[in-house]
PDB file of C-alpha atoms in Angstrom:
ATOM      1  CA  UNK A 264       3.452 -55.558  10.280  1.00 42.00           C
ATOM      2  CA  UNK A 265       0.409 -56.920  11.635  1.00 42.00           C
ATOM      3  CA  UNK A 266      -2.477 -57.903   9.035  1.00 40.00           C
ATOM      4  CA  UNK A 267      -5.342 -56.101   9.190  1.00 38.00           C
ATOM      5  CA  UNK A 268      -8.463 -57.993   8.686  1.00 40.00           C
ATOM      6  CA  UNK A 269     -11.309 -55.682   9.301  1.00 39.00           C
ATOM      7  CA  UNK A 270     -15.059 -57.220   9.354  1.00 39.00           C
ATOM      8  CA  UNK A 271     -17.599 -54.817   8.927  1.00 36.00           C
ATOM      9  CA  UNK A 272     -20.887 -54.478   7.161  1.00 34.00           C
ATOM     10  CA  UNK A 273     -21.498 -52.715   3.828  1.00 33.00           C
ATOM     11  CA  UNK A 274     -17.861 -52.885   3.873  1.00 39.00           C
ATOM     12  CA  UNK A 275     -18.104 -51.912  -0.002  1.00 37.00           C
ATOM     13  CA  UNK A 276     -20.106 -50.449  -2.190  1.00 34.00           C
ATOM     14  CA  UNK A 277     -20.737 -52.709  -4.654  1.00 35.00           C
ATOM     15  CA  UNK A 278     -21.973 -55.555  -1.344  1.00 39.00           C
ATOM     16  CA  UNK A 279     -24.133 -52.062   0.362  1.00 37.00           C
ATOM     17  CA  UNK A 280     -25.806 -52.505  -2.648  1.00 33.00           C
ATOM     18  CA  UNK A 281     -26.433 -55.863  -3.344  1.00 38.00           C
ATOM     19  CA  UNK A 282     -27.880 -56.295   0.064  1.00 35.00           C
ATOM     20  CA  UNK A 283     -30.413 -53.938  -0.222  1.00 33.00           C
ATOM     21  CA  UNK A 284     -31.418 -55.317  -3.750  1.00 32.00           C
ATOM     22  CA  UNK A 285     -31.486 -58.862  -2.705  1.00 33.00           C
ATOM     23  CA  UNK A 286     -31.604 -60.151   0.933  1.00 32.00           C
ATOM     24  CA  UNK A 287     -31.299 -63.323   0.144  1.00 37.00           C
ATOM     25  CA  UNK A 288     -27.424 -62.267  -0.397  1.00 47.00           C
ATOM     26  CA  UNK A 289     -24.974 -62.006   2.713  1.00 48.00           C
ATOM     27  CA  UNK A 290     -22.535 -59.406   2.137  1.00 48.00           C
ATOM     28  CA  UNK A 291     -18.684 -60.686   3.402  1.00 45.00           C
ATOM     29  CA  UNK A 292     -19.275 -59.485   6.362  1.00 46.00           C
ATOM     30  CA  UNK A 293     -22.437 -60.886   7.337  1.00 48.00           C
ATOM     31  CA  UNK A 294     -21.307 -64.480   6.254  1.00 48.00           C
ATOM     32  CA  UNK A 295     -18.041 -63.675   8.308  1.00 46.00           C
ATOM     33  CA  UNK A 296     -20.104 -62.895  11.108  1.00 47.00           C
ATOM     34  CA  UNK A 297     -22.149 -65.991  10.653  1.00 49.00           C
ATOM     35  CA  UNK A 298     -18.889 -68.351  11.121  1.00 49.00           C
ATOM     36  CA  UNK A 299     -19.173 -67.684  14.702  1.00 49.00           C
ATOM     37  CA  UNK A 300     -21.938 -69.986  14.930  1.00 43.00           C
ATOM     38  CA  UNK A 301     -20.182 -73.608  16.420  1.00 38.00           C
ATOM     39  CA  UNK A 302     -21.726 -75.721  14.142  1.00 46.00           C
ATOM     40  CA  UNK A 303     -20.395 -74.287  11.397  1.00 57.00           C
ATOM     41  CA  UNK A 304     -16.576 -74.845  10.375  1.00 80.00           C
ATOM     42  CA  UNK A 305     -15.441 -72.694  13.514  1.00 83.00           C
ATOM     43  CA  UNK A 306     -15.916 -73.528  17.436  1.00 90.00           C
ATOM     44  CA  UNK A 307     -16.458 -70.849  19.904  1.00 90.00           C
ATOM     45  CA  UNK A 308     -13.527 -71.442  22.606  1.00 94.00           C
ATOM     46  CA  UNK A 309     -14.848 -68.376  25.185  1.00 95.00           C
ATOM     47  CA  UNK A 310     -16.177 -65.367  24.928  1.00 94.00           C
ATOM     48  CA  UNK A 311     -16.931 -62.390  26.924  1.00 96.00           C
ATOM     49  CA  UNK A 312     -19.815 -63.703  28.691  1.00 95.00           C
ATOM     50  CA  UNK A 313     -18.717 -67.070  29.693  1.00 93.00           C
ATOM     51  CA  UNK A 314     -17.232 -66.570  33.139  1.00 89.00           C
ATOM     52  CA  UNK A 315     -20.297 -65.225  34.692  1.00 91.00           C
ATOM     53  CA  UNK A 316     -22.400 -67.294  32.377  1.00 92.00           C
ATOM     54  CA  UNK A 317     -23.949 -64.503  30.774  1.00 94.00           C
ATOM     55  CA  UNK A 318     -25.477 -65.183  27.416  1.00 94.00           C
ATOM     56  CA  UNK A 319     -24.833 -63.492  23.927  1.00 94.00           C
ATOM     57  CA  UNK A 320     -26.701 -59.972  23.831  1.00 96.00           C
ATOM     58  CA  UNK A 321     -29.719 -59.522  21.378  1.00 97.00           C
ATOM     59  CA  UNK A 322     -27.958 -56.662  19.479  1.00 97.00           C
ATOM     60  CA  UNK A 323     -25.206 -59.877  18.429  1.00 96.00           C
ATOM     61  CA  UNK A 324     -27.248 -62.620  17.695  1.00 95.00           C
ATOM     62  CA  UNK A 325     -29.385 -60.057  15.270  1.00 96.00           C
ATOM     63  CA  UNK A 326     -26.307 -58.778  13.639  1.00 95.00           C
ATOM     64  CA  UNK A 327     -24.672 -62.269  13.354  1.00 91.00           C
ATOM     65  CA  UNK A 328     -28.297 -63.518  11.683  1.00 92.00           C
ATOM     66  CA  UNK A 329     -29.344 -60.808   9.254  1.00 94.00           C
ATOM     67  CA  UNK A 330     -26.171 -57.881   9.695  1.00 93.00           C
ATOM     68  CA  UNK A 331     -26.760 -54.091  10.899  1.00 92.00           C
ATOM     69  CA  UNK A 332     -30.097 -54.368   9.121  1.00 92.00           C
ATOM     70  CA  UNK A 333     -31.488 -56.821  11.491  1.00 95.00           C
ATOM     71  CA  UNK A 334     -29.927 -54.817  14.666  1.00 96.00           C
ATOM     72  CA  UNK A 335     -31.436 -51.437  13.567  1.00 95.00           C
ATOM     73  CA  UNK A 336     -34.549 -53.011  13.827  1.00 95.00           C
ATOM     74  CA  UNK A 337     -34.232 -52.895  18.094  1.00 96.00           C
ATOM     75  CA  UNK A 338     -34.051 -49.305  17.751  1.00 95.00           C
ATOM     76  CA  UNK A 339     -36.840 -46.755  17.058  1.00 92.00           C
ATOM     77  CA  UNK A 340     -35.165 -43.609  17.681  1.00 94.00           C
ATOM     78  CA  UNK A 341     -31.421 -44.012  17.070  1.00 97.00           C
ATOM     79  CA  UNK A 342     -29.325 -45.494  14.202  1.00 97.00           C
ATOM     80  CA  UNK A 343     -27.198 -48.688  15.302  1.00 96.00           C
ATOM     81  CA  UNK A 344     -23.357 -49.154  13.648  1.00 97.00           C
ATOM     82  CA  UNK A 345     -22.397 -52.792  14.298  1.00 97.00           C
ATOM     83  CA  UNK A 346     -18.196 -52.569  13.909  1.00 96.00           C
ATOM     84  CA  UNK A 347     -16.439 -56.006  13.804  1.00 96.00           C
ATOM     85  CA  UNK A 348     -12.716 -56.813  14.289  1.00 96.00           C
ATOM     86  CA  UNK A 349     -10.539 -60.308  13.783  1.00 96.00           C
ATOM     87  CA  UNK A 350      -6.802 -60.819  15.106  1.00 96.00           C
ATOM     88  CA  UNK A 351      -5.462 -63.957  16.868  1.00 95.00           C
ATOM     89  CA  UNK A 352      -4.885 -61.265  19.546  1.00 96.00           C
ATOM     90  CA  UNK A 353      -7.651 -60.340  21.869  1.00 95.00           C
ATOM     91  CA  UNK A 354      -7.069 -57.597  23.460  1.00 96.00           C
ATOM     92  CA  UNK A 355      -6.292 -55.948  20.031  1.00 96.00           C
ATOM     93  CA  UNK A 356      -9.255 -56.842  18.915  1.00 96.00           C
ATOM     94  CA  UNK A 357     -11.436 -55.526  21.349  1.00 95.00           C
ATOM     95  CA  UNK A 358      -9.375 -52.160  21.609  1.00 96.00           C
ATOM     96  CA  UNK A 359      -9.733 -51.634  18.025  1.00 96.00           C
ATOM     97  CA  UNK A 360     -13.542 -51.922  18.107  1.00 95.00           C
ATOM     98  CA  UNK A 361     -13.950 -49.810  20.924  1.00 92.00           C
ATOM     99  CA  UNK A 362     -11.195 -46.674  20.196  1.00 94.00           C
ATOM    100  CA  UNK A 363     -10.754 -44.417  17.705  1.00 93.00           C
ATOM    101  CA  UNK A 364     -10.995 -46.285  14.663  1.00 94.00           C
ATOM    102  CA  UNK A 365     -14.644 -47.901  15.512  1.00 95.00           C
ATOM    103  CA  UNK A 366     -15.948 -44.285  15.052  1.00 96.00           C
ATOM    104  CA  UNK A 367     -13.992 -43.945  12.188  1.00 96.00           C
ATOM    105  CA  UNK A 368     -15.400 -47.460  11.133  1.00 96.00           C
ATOM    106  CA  UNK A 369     -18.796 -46.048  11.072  1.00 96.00           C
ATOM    107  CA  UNK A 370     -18.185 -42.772   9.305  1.00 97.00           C
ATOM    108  CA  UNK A 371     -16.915 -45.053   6.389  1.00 95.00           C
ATOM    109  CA  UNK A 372     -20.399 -46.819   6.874  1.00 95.00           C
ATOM    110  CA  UNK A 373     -22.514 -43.932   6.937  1.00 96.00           C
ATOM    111  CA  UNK A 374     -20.743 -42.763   3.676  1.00 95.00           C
ATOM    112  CA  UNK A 375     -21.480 -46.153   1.840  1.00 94.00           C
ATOM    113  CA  UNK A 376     -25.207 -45.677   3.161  1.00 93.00           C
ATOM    114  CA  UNK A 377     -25.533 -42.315   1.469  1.00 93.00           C
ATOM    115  CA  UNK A 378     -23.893 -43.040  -1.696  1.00 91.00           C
ATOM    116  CA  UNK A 379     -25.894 -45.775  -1.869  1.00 89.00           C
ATOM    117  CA  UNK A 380     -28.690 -43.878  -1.350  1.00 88.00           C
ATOM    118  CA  UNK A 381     -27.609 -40.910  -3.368  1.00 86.00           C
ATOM    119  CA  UNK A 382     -27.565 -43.854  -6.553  1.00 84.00           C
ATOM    120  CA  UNK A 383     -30.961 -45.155  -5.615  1.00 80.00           C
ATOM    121  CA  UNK A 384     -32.130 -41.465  -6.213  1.00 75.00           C
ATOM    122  CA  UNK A 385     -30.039 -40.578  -9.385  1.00 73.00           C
ATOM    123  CA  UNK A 386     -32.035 -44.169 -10.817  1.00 68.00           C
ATOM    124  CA  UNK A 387     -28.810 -45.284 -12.772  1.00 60.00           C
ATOM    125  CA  UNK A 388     -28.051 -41.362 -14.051  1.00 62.00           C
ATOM    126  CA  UNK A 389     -24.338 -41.572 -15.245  1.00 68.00           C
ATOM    127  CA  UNK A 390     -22.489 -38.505 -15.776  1.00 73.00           C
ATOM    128  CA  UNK A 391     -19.371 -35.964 -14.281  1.00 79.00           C
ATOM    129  CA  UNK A 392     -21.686 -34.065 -12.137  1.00 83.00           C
ATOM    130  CA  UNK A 393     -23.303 -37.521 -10.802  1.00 84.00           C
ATOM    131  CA  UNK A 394     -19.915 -39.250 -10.312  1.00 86.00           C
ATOM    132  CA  UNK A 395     -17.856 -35.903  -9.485  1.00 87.00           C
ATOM    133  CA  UNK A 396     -21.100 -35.477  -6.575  1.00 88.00           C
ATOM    134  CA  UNK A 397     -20.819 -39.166  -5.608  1.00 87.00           C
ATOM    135  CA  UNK A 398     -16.933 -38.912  -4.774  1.00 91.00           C
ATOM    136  CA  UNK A 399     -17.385 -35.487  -3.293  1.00 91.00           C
ATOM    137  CA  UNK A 400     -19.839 -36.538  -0.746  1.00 92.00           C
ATOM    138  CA  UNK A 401     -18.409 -40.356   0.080  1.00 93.00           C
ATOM    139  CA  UNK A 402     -14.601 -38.757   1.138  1.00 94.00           C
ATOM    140  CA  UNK A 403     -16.355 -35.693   3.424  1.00 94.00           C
ATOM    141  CA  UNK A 404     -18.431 -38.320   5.020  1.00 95.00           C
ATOM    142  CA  UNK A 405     -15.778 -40.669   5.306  1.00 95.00           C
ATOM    143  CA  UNK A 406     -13.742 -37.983   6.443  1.00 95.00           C
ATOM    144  CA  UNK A 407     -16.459 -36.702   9.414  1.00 96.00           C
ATOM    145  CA  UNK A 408     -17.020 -37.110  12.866  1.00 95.00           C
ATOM    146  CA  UNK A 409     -20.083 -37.400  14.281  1.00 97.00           C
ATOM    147  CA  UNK A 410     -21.158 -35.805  17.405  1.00 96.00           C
ATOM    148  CA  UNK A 411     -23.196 -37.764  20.017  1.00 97.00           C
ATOM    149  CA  UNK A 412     -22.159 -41.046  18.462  1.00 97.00           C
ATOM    150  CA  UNK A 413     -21.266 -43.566  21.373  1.00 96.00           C
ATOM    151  CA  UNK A 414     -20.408 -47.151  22.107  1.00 96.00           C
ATOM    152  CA  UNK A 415     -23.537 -48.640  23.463  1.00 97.00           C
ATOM    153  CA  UNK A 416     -22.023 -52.165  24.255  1.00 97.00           C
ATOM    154  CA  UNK A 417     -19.006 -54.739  22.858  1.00 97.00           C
ATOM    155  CA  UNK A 418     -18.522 -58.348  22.983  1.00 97.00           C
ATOM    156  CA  UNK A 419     -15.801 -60.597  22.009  1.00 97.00           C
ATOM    157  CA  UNK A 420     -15.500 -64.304  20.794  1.00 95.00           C
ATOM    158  CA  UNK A 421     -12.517 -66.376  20.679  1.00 96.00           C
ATOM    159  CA  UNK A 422     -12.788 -68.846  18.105  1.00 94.00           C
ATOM    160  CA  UNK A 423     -11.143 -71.658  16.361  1.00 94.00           C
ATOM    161  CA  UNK A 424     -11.553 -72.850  12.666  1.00 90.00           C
ATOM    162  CA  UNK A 425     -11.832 -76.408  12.930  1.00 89.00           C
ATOM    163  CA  UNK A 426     -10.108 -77.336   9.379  1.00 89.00           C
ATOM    164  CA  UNK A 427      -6.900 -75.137   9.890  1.00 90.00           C
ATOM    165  CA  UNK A 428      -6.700 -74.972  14.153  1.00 92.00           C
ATOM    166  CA  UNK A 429      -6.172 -71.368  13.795  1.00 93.00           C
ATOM    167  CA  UNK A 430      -7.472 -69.301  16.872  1.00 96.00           C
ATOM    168  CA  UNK A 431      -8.683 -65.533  16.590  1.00 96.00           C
ATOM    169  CA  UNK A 432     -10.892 -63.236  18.358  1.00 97.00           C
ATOM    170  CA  UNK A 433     -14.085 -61.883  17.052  1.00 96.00           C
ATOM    171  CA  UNK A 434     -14.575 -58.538  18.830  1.00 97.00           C
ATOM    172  CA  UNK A 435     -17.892 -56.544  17.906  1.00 97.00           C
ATOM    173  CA  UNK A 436     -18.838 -53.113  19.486  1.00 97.00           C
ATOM    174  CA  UNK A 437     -22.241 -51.152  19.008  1.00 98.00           C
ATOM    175  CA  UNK A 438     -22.810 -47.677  18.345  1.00 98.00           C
ATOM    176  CA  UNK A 439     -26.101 -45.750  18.601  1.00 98.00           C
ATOM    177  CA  UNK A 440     -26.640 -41.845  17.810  1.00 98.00           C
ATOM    178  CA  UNK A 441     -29.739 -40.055  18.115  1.00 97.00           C
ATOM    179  CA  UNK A 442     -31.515 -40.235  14.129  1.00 97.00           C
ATOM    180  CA  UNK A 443     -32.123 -36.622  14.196  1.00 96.00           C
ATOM    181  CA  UNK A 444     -28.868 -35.408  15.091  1.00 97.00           C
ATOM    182  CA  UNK A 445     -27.431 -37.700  12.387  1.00 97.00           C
ATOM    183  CA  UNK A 446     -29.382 -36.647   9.578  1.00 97.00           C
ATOM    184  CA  UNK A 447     -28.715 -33.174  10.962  1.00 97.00           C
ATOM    185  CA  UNK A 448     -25.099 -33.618  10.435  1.00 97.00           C
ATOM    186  CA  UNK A 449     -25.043 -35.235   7.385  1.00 96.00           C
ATOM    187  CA  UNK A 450     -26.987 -32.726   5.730  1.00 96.00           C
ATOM    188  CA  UNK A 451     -24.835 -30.091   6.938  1.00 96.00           C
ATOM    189  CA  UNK A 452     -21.478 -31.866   5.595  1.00 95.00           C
ATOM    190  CA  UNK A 453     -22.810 -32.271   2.358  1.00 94.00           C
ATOM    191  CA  UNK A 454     -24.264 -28.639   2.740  1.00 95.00           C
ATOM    192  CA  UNK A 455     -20.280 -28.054   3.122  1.00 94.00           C
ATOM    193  CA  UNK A 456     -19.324 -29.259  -0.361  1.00 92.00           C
ATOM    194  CA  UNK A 457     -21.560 -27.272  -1.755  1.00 92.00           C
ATOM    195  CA  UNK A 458     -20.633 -23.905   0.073  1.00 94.00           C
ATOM    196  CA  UNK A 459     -16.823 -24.308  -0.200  1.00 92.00           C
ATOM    197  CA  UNK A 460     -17.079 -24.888  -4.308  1.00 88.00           C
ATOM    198  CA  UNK A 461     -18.023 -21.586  -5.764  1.00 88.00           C
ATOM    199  CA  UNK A 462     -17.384 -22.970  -9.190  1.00 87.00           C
ATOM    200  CA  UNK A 463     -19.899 -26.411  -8.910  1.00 88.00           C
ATOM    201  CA  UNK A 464     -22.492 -26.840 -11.707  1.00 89.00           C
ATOM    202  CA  UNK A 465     -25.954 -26.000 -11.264  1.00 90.00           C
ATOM    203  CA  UNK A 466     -26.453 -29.678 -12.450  1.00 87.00           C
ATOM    204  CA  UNK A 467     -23.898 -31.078  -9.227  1.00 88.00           C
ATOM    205  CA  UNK A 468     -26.262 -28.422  -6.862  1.00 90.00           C
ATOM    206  CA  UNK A 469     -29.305 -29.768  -7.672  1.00 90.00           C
ATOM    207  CA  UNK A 470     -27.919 -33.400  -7.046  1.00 88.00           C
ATOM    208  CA  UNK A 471     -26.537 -32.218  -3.316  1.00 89.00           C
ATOM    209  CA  UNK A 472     -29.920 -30.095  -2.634  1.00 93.00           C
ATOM    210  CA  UNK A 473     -32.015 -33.338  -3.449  1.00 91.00           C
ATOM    211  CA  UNK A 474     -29.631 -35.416  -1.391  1.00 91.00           C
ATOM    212  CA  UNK A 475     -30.012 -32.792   1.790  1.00 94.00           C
ATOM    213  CA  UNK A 476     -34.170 -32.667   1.558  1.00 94.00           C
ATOM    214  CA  UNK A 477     -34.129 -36.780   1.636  1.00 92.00           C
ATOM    215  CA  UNK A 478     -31.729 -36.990   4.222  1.00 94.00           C
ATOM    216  CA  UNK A 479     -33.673 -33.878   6.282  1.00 93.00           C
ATOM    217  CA  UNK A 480     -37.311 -35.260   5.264  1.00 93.00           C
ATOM    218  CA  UNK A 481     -36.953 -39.259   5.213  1.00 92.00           C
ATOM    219  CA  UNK A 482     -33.591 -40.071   6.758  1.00 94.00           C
ATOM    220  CA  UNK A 483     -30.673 -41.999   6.255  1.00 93.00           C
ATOM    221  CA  UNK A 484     -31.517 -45.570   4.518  1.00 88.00           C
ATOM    222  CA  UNK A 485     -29.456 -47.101   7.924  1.00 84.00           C
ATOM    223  CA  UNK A 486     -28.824 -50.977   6.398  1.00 74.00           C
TER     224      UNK A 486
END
């Protein structure tokens, strides 16, 4: 069976986290991404723009410096999901990025981005409604798809680790939705929970309702 090595940022909770408490930390991911760069222990072979002599795009070199938070910084209006792939295969690589599990990809990181946020809210608040709230939310947004989400651009690197000799492809694919329409549907899945659980504490409600105004007021903390 092939190994799956999937790349992507905030790819836990426990690294969402850290990076937004210290930014001085690289998640996985982001020091992942980083390896591309030649003089580090890997040396970029080809990649995507080579032939016509095209150079890396902007989105890429921001990601590959400081992760999705750096790239949603290009954007005003939209939020920006930066989904990387590995495999010694290319064009598995670059399909994976750019079909059906890339959007999948990002529901997992919009999910980490609200629980995350959902924590920075409950300040450290421990209890079942709190964790039972938590779990609800991160498998219905894990679980969602998002309408108007599209692939703005991909690119691919092939690379080669220069202590081992092993050869894989990097492939990277970016996808923008409207902020609006975002927040719009993640209030309304979590509006979900609360309308297909009759029996849900008033304690777990009042988590979900605070959850909804942030998201409909402020927006999603995209990072």
């Amino acid at each position: 069976m092939k190994s799956v090595k999937v790349m992507i940022v905030l790819s836990a909770m426990a690294a969402a986290i850290g990076m937004v408490v210290s930014c001085s930390t690289l998640s996985p991911a982001e020091k992942a991404a980083a390896s591309v760069k030649p003089e580090q222990k890997t040396e970029v072979l080809d990649d995507k723009g080579a032939a016509f002599k095209i150079g890396t795009p902007q989105w890429l070199v921001e990601y590959v410096g400081g992760g999705n938070t750096a790239v949603q910084k290009l954007y005003k209006d939209k939020y920006c999901f930066v989904i990387e792939y590995n495999d010694a295969e290319r064009d598995f690589a670059v399909a994976w990025v750019g079909g059906a599990e890339g959007p999948r990809a990002v529901s997992q990181k919009v999910s980490i981005s609200v629980i995350s946020q959902m924590e920075s809210k409950q300040q450290g608040e421990k209890g079942s409604d709190v964790e039972a709230a938590f779990d609800n939310a991160a498998k219905a947004l894990s679980d969602a798809s998002f309408s108007g989400l599209t692939k703005d651009a991909d690119w691919w690197q092939t690379v080669r680790n220069k202590d081992t000799q092993s050869v894989e492809t990097r492939a990277f694919a970016l996808f923008l939705i409207d902020k609006k329409e975002l927040d719009r549907q993640i209030a309304a899945n979590i509006q979900n929970i609360v309308d297909n659980n009759t029996a849900m504490s008033a304690a777990e409600r009042a988590i979900y309702a605070a959850l909804i105004a942030d998201i409909t007021g402020t927006g999603l903390e995209n990072s």
